[in-house]
Each structure stands twice: as C-alpha cells, then as structure tokens.
CSV table of C-alpha atoms in Angstrom, one decimal:
chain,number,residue,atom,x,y,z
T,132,UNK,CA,2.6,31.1,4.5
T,133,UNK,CA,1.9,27.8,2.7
T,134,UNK,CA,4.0,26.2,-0.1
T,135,UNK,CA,3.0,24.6,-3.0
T,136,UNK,CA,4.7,21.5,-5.1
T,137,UNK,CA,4.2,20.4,-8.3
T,138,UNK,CA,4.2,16.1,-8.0
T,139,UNK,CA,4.6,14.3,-11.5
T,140,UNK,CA,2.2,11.5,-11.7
T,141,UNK,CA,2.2,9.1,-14.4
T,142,UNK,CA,-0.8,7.7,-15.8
T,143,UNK,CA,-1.4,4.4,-18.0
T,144,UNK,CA,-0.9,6.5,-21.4
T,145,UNK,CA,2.9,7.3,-20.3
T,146,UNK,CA,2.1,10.8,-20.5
T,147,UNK,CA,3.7,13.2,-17.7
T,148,UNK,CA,1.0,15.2,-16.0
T,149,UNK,CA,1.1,17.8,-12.7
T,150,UNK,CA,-1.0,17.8,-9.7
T,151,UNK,CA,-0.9,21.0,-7.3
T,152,UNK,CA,-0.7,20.0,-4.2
T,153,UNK,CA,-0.9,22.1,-1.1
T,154,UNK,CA,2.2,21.5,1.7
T,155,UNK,CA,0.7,20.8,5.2
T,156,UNK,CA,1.5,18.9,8.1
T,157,UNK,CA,-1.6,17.4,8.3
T,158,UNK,CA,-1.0,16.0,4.7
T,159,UNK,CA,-2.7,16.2,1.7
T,160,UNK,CA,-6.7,16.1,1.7
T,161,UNK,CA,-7.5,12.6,0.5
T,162,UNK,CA,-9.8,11.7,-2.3
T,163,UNK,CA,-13.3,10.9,-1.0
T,164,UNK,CA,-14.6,9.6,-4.3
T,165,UNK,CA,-13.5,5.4,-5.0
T,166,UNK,CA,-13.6,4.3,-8.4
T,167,UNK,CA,-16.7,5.1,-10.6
T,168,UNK,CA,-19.6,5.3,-8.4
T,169,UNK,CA,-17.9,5.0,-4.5
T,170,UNK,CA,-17.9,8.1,-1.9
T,171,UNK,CA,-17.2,8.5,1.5
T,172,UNK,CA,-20.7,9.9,3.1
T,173,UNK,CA,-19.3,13.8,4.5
T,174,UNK,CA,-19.7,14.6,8.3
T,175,UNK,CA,-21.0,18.3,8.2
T,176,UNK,CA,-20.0,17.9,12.3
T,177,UNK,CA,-16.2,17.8,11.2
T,178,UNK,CA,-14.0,21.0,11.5
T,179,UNK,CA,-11.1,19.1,9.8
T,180,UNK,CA,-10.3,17.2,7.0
T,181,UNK,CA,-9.6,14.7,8.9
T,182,UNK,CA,-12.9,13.1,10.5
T,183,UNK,CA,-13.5,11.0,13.5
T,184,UNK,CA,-12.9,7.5,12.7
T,185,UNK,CA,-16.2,6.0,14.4
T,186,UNK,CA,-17.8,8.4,11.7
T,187,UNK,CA,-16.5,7.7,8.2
T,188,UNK,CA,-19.3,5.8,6.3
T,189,UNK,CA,-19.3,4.6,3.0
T,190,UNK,CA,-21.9,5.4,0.1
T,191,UNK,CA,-22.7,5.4,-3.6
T,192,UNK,CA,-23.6,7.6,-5.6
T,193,UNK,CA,-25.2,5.2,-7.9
T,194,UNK,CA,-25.8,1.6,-7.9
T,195,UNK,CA,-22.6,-0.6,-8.0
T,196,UNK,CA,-22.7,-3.0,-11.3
T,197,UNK,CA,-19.2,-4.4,-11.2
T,198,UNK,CA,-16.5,-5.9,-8.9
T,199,UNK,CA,-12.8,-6.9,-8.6
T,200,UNK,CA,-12.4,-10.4,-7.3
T,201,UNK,CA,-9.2,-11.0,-6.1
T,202,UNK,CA,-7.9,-14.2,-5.1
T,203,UNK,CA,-4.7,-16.2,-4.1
T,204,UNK,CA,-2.7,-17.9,-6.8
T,205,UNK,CA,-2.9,-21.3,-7.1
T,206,UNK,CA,-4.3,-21.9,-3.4
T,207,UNK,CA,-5.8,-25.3,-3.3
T,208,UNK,CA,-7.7,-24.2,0.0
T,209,UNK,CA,-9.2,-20.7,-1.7
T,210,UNK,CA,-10.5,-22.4,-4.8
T,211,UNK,CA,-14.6,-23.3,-3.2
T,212,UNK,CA,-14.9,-20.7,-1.8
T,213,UNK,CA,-13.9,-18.2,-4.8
T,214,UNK,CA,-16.5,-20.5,-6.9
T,215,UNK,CA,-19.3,-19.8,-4.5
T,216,UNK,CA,-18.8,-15.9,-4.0
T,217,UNK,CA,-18.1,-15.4,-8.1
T,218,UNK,CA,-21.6,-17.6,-8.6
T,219,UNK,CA,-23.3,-15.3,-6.2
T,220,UNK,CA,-22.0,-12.1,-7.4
T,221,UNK,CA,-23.2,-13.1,-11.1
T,222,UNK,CA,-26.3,-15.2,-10.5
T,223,UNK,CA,-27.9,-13.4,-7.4
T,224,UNK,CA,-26.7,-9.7,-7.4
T,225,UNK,CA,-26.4,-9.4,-11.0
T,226,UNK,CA,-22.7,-7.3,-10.8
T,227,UNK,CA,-20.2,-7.7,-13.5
T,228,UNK,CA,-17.4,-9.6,-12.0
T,229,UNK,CA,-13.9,-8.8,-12.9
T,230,UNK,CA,-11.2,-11.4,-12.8
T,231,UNK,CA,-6.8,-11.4,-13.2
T,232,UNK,CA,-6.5,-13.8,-16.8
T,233,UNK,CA,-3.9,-15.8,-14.7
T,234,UNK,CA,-6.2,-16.3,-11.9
T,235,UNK,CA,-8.7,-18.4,-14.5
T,236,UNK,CA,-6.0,-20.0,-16.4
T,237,UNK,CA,-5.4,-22.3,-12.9
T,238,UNK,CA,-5.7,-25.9,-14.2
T,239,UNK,CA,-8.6,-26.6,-10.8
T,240,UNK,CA,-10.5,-23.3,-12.4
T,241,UNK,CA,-10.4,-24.2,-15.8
T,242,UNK,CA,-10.8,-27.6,-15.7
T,243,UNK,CA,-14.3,-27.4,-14.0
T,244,UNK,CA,-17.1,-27.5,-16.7
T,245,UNK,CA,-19.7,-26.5,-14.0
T,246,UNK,CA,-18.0,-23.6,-13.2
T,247,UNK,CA,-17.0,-22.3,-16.7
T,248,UNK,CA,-20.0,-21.4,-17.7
T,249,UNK,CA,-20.1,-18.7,-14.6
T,250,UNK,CA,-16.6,-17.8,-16.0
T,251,UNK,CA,-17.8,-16.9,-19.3
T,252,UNK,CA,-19.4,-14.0,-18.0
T,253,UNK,CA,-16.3,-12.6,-16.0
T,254,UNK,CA,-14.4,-9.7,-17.5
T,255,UNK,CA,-10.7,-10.5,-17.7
T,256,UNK,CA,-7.7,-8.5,-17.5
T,257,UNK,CA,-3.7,-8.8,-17.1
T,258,UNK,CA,-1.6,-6.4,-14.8
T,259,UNK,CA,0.4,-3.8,-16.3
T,260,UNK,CA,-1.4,-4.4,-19.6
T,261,UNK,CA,-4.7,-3.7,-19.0
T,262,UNK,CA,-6.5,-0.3,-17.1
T,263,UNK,CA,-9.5,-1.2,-15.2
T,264,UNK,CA,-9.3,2.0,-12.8
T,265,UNK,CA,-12.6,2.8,-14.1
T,266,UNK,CA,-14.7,0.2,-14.9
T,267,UNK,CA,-14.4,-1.4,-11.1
T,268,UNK,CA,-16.9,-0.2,-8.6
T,269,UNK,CA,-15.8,-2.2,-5.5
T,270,UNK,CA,-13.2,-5.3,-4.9
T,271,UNK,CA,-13.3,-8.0,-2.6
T,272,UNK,CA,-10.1,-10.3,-1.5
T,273,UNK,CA,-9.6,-13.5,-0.5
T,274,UNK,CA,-6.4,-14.6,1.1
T,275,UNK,CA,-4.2,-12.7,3.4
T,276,UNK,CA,-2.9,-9.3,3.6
T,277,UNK,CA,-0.6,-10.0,0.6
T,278,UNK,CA,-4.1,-9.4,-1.6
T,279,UNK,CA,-5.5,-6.0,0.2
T,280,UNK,CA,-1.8,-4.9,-1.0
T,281,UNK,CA,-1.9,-6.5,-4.3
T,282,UNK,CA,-5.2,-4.3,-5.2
T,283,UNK,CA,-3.7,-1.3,-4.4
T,284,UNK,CA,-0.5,-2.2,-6.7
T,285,UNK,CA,-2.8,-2.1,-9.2
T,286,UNK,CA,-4.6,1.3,-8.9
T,287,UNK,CA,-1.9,4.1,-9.0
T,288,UNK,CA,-4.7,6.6,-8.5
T,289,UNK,CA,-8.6,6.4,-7.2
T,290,UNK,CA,-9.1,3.1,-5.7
T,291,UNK,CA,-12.5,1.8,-5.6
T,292,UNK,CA,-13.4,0.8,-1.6
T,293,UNK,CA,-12.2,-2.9,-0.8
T,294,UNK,CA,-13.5,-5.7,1.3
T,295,UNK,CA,-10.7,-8.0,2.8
T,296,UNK,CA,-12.3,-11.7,3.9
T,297,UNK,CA,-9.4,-13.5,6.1
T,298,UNK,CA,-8.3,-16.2,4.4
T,299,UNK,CA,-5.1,-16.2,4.4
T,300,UNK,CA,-2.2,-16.6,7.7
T,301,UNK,CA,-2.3,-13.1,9.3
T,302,UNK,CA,-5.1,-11.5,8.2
T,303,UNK,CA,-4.6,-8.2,10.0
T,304,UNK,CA,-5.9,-6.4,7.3
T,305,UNK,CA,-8.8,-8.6,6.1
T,306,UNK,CA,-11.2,-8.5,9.5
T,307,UNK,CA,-14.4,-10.9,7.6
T,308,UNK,CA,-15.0,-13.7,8.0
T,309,UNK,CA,-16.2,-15.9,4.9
T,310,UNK,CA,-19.2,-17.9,6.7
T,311,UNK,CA,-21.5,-15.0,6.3
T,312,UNK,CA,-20.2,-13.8,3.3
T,313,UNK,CA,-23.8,-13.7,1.4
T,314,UNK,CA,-25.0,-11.0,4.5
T,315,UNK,CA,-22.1,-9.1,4.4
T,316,UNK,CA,-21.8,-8.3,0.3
T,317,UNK,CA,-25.0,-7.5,0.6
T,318,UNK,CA,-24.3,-5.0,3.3
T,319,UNK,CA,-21.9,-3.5,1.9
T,320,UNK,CA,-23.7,-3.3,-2.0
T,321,UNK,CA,-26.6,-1.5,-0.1
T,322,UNK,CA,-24.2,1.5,1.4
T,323,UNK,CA,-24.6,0.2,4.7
T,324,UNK,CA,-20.5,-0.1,6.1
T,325,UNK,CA,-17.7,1.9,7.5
T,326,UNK,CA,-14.6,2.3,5.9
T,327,UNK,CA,-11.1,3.4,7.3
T,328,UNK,CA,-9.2,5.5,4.7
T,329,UNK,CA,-5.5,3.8,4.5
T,330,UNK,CA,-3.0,6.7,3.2
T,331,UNK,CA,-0.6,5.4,1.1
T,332,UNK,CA,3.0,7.2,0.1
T,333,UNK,CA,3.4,8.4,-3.3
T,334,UNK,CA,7.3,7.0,-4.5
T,335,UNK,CA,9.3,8.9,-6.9
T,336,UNK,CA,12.4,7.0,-8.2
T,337,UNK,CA,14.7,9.3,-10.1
T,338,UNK,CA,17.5,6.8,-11.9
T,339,UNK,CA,20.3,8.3,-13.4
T,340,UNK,CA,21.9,6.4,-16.2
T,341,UNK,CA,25.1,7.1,-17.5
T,342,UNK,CA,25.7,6.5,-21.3
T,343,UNK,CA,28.6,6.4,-23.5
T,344,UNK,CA,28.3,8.7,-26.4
T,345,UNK,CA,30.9,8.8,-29.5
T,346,UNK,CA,32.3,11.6,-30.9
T,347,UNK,CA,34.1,12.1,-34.6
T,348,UNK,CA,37.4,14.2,-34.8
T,349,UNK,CA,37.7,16.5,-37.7
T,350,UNK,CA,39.1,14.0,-39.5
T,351,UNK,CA,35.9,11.9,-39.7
T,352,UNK,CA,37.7,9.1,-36.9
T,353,UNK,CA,34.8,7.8,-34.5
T,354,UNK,CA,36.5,8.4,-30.6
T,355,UNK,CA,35.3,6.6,-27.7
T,356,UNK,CA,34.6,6.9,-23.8
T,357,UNK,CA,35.6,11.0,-24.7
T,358,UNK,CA,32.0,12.3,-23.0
T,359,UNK,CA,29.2,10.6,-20.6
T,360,UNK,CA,25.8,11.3,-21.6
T,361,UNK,CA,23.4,11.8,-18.8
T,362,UNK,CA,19.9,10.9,-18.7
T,363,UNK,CA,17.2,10.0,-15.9
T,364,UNK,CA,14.6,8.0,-16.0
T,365,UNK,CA,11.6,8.4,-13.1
T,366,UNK,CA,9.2,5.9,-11.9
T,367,UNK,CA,6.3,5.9,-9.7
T,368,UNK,CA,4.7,3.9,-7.2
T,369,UNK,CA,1.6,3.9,-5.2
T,370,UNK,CA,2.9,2.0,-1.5
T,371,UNK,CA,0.7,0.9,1.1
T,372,UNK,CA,2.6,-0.4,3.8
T,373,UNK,CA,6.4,0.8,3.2
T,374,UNK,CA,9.7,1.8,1.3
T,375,UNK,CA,12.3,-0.7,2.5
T,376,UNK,CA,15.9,0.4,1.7
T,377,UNK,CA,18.7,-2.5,2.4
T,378,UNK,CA,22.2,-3.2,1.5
T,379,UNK,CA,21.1,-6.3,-0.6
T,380,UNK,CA,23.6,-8.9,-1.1
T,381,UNK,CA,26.5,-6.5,0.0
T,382,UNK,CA,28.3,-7.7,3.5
T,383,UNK,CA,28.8,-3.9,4.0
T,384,UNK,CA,27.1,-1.5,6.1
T,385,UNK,CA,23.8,0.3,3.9
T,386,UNK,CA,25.3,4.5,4.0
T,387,UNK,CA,22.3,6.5,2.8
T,388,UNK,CA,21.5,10.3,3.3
T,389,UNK,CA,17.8,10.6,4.7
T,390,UNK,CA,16.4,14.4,3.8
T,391,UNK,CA,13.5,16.1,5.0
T,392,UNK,CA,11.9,18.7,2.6
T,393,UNK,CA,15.7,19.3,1.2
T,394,UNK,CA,17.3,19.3,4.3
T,395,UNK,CA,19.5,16.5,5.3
T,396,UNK,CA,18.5,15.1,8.7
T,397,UNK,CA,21.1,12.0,9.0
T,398,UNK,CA,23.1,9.5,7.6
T,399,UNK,CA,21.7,5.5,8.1
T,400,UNK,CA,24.7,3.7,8.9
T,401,UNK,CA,23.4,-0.4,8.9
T,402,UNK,CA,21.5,-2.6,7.5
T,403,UNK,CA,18.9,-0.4,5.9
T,404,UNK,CA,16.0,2.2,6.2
T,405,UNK,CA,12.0,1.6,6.3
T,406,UNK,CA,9.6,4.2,5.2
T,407,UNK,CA,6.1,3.4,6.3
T,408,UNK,CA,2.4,4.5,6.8
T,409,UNK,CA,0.4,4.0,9.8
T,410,UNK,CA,-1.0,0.5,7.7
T,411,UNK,CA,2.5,-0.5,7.6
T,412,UNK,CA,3.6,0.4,11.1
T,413,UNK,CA,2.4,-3.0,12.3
T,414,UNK,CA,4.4,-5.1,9.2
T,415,UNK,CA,8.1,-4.6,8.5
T,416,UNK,CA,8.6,-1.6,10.9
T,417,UNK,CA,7.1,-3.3,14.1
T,418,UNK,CA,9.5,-6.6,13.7
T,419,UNK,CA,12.5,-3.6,13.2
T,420,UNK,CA,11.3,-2.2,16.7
T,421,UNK,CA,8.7,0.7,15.7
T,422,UNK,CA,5.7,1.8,17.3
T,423,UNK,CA,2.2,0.8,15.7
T,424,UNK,CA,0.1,4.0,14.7
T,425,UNK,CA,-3.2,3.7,13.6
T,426,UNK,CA,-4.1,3.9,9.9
T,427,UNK,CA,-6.0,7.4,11.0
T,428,UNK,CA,-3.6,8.9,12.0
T,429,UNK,CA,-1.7,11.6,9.3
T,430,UNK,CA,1.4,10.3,9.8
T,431,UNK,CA,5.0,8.5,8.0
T,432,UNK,CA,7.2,6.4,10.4
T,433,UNK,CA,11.1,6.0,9.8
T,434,UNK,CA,12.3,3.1,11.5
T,435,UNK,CA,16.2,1.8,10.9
T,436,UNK,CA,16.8,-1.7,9.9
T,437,UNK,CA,19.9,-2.7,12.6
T,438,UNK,CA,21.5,0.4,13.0
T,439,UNK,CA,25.4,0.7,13.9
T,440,UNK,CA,24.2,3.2,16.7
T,441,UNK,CA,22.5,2.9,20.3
T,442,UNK,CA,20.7,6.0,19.5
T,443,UNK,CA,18.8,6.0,16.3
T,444,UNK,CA,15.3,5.1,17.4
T,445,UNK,CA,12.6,5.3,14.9
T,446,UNK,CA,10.7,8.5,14.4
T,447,UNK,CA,7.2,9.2,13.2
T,448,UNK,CA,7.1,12.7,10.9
T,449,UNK,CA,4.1,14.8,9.8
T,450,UNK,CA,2.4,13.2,6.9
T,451,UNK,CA,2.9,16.6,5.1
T,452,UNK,CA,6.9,16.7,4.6
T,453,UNK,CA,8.5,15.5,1.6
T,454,UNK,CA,11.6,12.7,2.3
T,455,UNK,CA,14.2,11.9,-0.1
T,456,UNK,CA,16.6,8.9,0.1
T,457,UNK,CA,20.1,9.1,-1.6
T,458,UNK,CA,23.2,7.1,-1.2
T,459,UNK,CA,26.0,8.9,0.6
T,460,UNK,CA,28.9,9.9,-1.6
T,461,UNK,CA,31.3,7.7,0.3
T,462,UNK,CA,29.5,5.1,0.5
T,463,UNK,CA,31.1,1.4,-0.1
T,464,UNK,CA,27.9,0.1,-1.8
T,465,UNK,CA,25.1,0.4,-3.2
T,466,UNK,CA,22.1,-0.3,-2.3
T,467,UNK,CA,18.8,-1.6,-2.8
T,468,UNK,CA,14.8,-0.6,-2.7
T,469,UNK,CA,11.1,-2.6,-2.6
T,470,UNK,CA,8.0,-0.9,-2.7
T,471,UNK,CA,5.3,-3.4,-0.4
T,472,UNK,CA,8.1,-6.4,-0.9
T,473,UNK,CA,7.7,-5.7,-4.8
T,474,UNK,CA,9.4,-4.3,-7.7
T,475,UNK,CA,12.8,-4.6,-5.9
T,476,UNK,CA,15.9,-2.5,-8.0
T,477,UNK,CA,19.1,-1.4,-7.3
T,478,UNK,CA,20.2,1.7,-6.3
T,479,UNK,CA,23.4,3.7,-7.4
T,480,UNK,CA,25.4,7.0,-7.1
T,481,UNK,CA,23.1,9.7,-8.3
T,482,UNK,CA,19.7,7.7,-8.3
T,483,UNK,CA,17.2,9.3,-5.4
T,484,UNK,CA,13.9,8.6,-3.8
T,485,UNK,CA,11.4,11.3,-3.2
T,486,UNK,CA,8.7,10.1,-1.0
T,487,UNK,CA,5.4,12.0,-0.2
T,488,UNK,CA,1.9,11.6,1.5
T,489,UNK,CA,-0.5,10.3,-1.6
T,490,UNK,CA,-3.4,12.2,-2.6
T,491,UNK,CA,-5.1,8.2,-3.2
T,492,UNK,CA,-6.2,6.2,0.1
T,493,UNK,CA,-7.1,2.7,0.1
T,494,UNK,CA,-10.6,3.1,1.5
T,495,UNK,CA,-10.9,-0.4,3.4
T,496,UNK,CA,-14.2,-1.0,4.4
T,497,UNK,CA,-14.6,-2.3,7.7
T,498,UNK,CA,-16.1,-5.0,9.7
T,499,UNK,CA,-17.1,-2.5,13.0
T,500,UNK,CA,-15.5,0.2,12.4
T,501,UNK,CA,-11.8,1.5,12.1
T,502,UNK,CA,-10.9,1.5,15.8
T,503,UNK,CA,-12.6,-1.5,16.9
T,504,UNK,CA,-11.1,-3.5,14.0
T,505,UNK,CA,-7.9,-2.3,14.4
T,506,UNK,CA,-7.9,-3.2,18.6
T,507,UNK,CA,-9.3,-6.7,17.3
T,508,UNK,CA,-6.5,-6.9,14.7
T,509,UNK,CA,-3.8,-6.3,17.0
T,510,UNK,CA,-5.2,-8.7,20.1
T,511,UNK,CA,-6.0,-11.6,18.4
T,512,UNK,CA,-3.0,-11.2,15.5
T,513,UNK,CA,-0.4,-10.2,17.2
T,514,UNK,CA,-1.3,-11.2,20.7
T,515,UNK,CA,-0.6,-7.4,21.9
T,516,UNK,CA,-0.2,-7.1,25.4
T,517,UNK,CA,-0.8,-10.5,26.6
T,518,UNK,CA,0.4,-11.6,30.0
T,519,UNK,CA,-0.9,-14.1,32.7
T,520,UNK,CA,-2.6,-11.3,34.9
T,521,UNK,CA,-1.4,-10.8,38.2
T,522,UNK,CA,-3.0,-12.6,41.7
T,523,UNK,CA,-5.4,-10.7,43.7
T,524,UNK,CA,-3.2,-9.8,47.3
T,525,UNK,CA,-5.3,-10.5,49.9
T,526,UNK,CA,-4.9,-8.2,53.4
T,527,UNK,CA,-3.1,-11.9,54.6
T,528,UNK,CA,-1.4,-11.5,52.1
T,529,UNK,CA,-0.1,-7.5,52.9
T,530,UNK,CA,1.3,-9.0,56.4
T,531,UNK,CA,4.1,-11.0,54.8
C-alpha cells in the first residue's frame, strides 16, 4: 500500500502551498524539466524512473536566450576570465546575461570603462530580493564548489541545468576546464551534453517561540508572566550537500533524537549529526568517516560528528523516508543547524527538523558523463586509492 504526504513549500510570494508527493524508497520522481526552456531527453529503454547514468542527456525545448553567470566575490584571479566569457555570451551568442548587483558593484568591474559598456546590457538582481527562477535558462560558475552550491541556494524549486568551470581549490564539482571555454558553451547551448541529476533534501525547520502574553483581572489590573503563548514559525530550505547539526559553542556533548518516518531510531550522543546526499557524501561526511555514494544513487547518508560511542557508524537510508531531528528532552544544551555551511541558527527545546528527498535536482551538466566525472573527481581531488604499487615477485624471488 503506498502513503502519501502533504510537504509545505514556500514560494517567493510567502504564500503556503501543498505538493502531493508519493512515499517510496526509491524517492520522489525528480523534475525533468530545468528552468524555462531545459529538459532532460527521456530513455524510452528505462523501466525505472531512475535511468542509467551513461544515458541521461540534456535538451531544449526551445532555444536558450538567457544565462546566470555566477562568479567568486572579489577574486582578483576570476576577474579576466569572467570579462571574456560575459563578452562572448553577449557579443557572439547573443544570450541575455544575468548577473548578482554585488558581483558588478566590485571596484576592478566597475572601474573598467571597456568593460561597462558589456555590463550595460546584463540583467541584475540581489538575492532574497529578487526571483529570477524563470527568466534563467542555464547558469555557468566560475570558482569552486562553493558557487555550484551557491546557485542552488538560490532556486528553491526548478533549477535551470548548470555548468561548473574549475576555478576555484577543489573543484570536485566543477569538472571544465576554462581554456576551451568558447567550444564547450557552445556545446552545451546546441543540446549536445550529459547531465547528472544531483538530488537535493528538502529542510523543514519548525521553530517554536514562546511569548509572554498579559492578561487583565476583573478589576481592569494588567497581570504578567500568568500564560505562555505559543506560536511556530517554519522555514524552508533547498540543501545540496548536507544538514550539519553541532553543539555550537557549548563544551557539552550535542543530545539529539534522530527519527525515521516518526519513529525514533537513536539518540546522537557527541559532537553532532550530518544529513547528506550522495553530492555531499564526499564533503563534510567523508572527513567525519562516511562512505562516498554517487550522486545517482537514491539515497541520504547519516554520518555522526565524534560520537561518544565505538559503535555508531554512519548509515545510508532509502531516499524515500522522512527524518526529523529534535533535541532530547534532557539534553544539557542546545544546539545548533547549517544548511550547505549557510544560514546557521540555533536550535531549542520544541524546535524540529523534518528532512525529505526534494522533488528539485540540480541537473549538473557534465564534462563526459556522470560516472566518468565522478571517478575523475575523486582520483585527481581526493587522491582516492593512491598507493606506490607493489614490486613484481619474480620465481627468484618465491625461493626466499
């Protein structure tokens, strides 16, 4: 028998709305369609909705005419080659190029009268104040990782696909290389590029704030601290790579309940707890001792941050189940949450966190394809597996 739950989303206009969503292991079927003109080109060869990774292709439906340029603030090294991709985008391919205000208010962009008069065509915009979910056909980063999660902060639903060019430290999510760049837009504006669709967890914070409320006698006299007023107030976030619960400045142990689909399944005794996706299996959760899944694979890792226990090793769930987070009544402290190393708040007595599979992928377009990229990522990144390989024995050698 399947279940059904009702998840609140919250779009721009404030405005509480439902989505039914259907209760599997497997998860939720993604979104296939990426901003205004973006969709994933269907294999009628798959029996799932899940489809095999060397196969997912991207295409348009129509023409792309704009794209999301994001860069780096205030890198010195990113600033050339930001001006020669923004020219090209305008002058050559003719797309309407969409930049963050605060990126062009940087003293080496502004100051450059050659370059202004490519800005004046650029349409501007300021996060948390402005909605560009539809207007932006594709986006293209350049810096680190830090960007590829920085555009999908700032689409809480569809996200238009998104080409990652390593320029930053890391760069295991941004597999181009800038040299070619010219070859490779164009690639990708012609339909011609795999993508590998990045599930991210939908994050419901549920605060409850306690109020003082005054009450009058019958004689008219105001009393005070008689009655608590309840009220709660819910959040959302879209998370690519993890939920990170800590103990924040406390010197105490973290002592939150961890509950799978309403049942409680332990109690984190130490340092803290990290929720992740298969994207974020190889950030946070792989320093904390977790395994490294790849982003194909339906799937939410729980890894403990220092535990007080020789036994609590990190456990990967179906993407399906719904996890809440609440501090255990006796607990010393409280404690406190980030969402991708942002947007960090405290958390108290009564306050939860309800974590789900989204419905909204990060569809990040590839450089190969999604397993090739990802084996690339993790040799020449994190230097997985290397070890001076062992001599050849010899049959003089078998005698001793």
């Amino acid at each position: 028998q399947t279940k059904c739950r009702n998840l609140y989303l919250s779009p721009g206009d404030g405005q509480k709305w439902s989505r039914l969503r259907t209760q599997s292991l497997h998860g939720p079927s993604p979104v296939t369609t990426f901003g205004p003109k973006a969709c994933m080109l269907q294999n009628p060869h798959a029996v799932m909705h899940i489809q095999d990774p060397a196969s997912q292709r991207l295409t348009w439906n129509k023409p792309p005419k704009s794209v999301l340029v994001i860069k780096k603030i205030r890198d010195a090294s990113l600033l050339q080659p930001f001006k020669e991709l923004c020219t090209f985008l305008t002058e050559v391919k003719n797309l309407m190029v969409y930049v963050e205000k605060k990126v062009l208010d940087d003293p080496a962009i502004s100051g450059d009268e050659v370059f202004a008069a490519i800005t004046k065509k650029f349409c501007t915009f300021r996060e948390d104040l402005d909605d560009i979910s539809n207007r932006v056909d594709f986006i293209i980063c350049l810096g680190g990782d830090g960007t590829l999660l920085y555009a999908s902060s700032l689409f809480q639903e569809s996200v238009p696909p998104v080409m990652a060019f390593h320029l930053g430290s890391l760069g295991f999510l941004t597999p181009f290389k800038f040299d070619t760049y010219q070859s490779q837009v164009t690639q990708i504006i012609e339909g011609n590029a795999a993508i590998v669709l990045r599930s991210r967890l939908q994050v419901r914070v549920l605060k409850d704030n306690w109020e003082k409320k005054d009450t009058v006698d019958e004689k008219g006299i105001i009393l005070t601290n008689k009655d608590l007023e309840t009220s709660h107030k819910a959040m959302q976030h879209q998370v690519l790579n993890e939920v990170v619960v800590d103990r924040g400045p406390s010197s105490y142990l973290s002592n939150v309940d961890l509950f799978l689909d309403g049942h409680l399944i332990t109690t984190v005794q130490g340092d803290g707890l990290i929720v992740s996706t298969p994207t974020g299996s190889t950030a946070y959760a792989v320093a904390a001792g977790a395994s490294m899944i790849h982003p194909n694979v339906p799937a939410i890792m729980i890894t403990p941050i220092c535990p007080h226990s020789l036994s609590f090793r990190p456990i990967v769930v179906p993407a399906g189940v719904e996890l809440q987070i609440k501090l255990s009544p006796d607990a010393r402290n409280t404690a406190w949450v980030s969402f991708d190393g942002r947007k960090r708040q405290e958390i108290c007595h009564g306050d939860s966190i309800t974590i789900t599979t989204s419905c909204f992928p990060v569809p990040s377009i590839c450089f190969r394809d999604p397993v090739n990229d990802w084996f690339e990522s993790l040799a020449t990144c994190l230097h997985w597996n290397v070890r001076k390989k062992q001599n050849y024995l010899s049959s003089e050698d078998e005698e001793f």
